[in-house]
Short mmCIF file of C-alpha atoms in Angstrom, two decimals:
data_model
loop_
_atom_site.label_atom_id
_atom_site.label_comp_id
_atom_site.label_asym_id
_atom_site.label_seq_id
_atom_site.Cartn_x
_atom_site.Cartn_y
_atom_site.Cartn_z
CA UNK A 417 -35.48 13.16 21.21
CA UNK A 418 -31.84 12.25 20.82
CA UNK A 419 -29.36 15.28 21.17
CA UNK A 420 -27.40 15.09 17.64
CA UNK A 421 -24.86 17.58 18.32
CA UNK A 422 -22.73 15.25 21.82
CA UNK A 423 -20.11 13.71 20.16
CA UNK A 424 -20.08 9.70 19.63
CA UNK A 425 -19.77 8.05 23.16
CA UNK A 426 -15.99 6.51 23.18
CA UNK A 427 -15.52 3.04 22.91
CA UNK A 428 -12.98 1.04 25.00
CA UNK A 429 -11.08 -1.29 23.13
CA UNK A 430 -8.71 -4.22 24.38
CA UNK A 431 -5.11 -3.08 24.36
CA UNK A 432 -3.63 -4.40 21.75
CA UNK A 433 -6.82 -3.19 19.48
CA UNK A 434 -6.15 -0.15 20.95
CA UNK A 435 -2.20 -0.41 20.02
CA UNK A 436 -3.49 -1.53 16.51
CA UNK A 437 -5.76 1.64 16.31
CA UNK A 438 -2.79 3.68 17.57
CA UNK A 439 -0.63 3.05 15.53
CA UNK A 440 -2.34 2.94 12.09
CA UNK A 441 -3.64 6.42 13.13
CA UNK A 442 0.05 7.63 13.76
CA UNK A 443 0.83 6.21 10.05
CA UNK A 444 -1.63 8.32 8.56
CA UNK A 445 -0.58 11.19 10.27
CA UNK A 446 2.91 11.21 9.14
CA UNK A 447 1.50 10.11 5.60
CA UNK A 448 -0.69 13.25 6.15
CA UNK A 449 1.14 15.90 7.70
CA UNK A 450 4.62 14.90 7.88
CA UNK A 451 6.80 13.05 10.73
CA UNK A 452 7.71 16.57 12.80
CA UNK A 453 2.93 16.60 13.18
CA UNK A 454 3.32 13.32 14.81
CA UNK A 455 3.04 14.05 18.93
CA UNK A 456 1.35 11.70 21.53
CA UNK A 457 -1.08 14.88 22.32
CA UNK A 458 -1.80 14.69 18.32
CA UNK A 459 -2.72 11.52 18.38
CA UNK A 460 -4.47 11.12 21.20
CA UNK A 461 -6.83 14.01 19.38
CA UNK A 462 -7.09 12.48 15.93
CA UNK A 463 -7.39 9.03 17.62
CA UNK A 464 -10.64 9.91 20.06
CA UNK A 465 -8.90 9.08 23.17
CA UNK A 466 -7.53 10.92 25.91
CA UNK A 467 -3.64 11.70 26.66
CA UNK A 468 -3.50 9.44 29.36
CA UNK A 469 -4.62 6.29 26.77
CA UNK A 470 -1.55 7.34 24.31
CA UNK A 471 1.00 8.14 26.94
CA UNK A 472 0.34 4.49 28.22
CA UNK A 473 0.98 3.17 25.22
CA UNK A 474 4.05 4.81 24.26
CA UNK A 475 5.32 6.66 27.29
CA UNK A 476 7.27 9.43 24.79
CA UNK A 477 7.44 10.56 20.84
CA UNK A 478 10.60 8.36 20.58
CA UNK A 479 8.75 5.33 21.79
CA UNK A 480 5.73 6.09 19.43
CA UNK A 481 8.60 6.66 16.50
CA UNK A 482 10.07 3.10 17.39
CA UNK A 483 7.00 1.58 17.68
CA UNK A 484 6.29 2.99 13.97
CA UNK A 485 9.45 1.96 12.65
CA UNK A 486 9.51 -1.86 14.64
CA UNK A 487 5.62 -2.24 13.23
CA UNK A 488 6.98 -1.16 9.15
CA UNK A 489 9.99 -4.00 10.37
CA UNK A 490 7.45 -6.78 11.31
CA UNK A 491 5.24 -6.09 8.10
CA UNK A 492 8.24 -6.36 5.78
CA UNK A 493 9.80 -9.51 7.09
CA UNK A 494 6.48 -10.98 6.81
CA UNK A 495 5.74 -9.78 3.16
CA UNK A 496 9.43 -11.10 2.49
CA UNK A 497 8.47 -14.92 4.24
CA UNK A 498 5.55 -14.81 2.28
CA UNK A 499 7.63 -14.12 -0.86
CA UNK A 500 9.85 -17.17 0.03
CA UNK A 501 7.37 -19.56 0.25
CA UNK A 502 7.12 -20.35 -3.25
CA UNK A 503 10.56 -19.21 -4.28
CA UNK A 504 12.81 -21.87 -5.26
CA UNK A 505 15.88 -22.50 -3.83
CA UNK A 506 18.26 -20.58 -6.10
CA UNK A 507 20.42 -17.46 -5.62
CA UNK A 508 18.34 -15.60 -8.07
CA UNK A 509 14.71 -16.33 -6.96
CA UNK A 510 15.69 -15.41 -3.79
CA UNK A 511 17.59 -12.17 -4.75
CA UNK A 512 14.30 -11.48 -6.53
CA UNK A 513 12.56 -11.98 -3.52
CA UNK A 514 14.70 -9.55 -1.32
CA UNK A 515 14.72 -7.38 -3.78
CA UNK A 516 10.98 -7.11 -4.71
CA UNK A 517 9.60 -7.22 -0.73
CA UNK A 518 11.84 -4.03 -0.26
CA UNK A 519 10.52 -1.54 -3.45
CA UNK A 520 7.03 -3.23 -3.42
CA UNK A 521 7.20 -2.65 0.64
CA UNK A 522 8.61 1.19 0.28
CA UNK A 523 6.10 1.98 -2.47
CA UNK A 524 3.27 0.71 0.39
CA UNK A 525 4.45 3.16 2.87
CA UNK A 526 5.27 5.95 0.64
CA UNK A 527 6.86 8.92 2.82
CA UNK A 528 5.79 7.29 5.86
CA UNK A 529 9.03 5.53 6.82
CA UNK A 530 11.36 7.70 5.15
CA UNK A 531 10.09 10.82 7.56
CA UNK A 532 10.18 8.16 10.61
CA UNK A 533 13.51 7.16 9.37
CA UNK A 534 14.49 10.38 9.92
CA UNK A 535 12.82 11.61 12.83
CA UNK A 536 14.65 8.37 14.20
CA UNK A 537 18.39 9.72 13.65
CA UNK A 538 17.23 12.78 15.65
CA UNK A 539 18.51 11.02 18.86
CA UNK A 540 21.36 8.55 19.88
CA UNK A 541 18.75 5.94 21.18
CA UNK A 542 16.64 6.12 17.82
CA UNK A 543 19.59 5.90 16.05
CA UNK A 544 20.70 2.65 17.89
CA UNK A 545 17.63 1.16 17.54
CA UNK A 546 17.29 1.79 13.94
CA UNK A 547 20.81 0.81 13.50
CA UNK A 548 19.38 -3.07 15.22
CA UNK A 549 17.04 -2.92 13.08
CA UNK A 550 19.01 -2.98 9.65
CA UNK A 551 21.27 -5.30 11.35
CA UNK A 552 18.52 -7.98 11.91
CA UNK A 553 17.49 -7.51 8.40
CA UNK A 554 21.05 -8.20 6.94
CA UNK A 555 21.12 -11.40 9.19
CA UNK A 556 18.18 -12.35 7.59
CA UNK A 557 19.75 -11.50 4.27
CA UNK A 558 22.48 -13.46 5.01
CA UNK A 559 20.15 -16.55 5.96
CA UNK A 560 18.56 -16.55 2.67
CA UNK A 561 20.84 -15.92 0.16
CA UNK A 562 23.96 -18.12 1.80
CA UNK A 563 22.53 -21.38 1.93
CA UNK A 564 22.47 -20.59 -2.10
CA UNK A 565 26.46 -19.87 -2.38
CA UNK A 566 29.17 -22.26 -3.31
CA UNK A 567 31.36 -20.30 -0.64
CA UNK A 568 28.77 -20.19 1.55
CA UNK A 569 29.78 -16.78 3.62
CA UNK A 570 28.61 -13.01 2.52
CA UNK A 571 31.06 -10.41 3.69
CA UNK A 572 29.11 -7.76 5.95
CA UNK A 573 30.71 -4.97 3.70
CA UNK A 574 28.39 -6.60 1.17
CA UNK A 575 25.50 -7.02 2.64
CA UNK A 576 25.99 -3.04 3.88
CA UNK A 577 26.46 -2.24 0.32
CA UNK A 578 22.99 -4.28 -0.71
CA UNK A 579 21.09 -2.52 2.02
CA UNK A 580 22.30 1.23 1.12
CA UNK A 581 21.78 0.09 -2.81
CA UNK A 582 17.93 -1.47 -1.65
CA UNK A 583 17.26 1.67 -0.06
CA UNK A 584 18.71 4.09 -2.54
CA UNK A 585 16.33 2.24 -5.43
CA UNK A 586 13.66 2.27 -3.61
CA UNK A 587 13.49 5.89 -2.71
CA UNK A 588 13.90 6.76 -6.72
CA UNK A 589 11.02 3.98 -7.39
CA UNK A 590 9.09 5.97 -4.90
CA UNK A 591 10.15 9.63 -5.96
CA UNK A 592 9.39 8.13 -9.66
CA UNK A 593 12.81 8.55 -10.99
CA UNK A 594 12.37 4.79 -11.96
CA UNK A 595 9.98 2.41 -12.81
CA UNK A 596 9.25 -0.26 -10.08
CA UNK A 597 10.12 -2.78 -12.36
CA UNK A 598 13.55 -1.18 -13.15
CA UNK A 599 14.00 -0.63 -9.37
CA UNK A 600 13.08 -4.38 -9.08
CA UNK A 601 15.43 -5.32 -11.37
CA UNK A 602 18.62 -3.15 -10.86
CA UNK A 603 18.45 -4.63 -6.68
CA UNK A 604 18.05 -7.93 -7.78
CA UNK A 605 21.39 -7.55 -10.12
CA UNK A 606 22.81 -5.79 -7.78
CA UNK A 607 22.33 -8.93 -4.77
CA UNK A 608 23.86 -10.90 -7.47
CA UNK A 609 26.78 -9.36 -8.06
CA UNK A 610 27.48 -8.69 -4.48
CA UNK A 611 27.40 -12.22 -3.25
CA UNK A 612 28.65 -14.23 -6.32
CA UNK A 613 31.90 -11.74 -6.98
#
């Protein structure tokens, strides 16, 4: 007779499954119990794997946090390429576009990102890295939207201003301060305005 009570044997995965596991299971702990809960010896215990399997993945908490942050990065730039596919070539459907991939992509990850955000300005590496990261995303900014422009150049001011107003919206969208749809709306104005005055 089978002995109910021994735990489910562990199953090894290939790595990047494993990475894949890892980091959806890091997610919902910060969804869960907040960005400070989120430690590789946490994981590794809410996960089903030992220290040793987390540690190789992600060596320390600010390699975990970057790996959080780079995977939210990748899943919004594809939800954004997606968005483009069908959008015509016009300022406006593509200031649409921008502007709906970044609510629709905060409201996804609720508090998730916001908390890793955070946890990420803790250090001067984080902070550099998360710094790259909005960079890269105003470079792609400027690759959509200035190939629409009769002047054909966005001033980086402007493109700093777009990124604080996506992010602003999007956190009241989330809090639910606004409607998505006004939150929508108000970043897709506010793209307008920045590259056509």
């Amino acid at each position: 007779m089978p002995n109910s009570s021994r735990p489910p044997a562990r199953q090894r995965l290939p790595r990047a499954d494993r990475l894949a596991q890892l980091i959806e299971t890091a997610r919902a702990i910060v969804r869960q119990e907040g960005a400070d809960a989120l430690t590789l010896g946490h994981l590794a215990e809410r996960s089903g794997v030992t220290r040793p399997v987390v540690y190789d993945h992600f060596g320390t908490r600010n390699q975990l946090l970057k790996a959080l942050y780079e995977d939210y990065d990748l899943r919004r730039d594809a939800v954004l390429e997606e968005s483009l596919k069908d959008a015509p070539m016009s300022l406006e459907a593509r200031a649409q576009a921008i502007a709906r991939t970044y609510v629709e992509c905060v409201l996804n990850e609720g508090t998730d990102i916001p908390g890793v955000a955070a946890a990420l300005a803790g250090s001067p590496e984080l902070e550099t890295f998360r710094r790259e990261t909005r960079l890269r995303f105003i470079g792609r900014c400027r690759q959509i939207l200035e190939p629409c422009l009769a002047a054909g150049r966005i001033e980086d001011a402007r493109l700093w201003a777009m990124l604080g107003a996506a992010d602003s919206l999007s956190e009241a969208v989330l809090r639910g301060d606004l409607p998505d749809a006004v939150g929508e709306a108000e970043l897709t104005r506010l793209i307008l305005n920045l590259t056509t005055a």
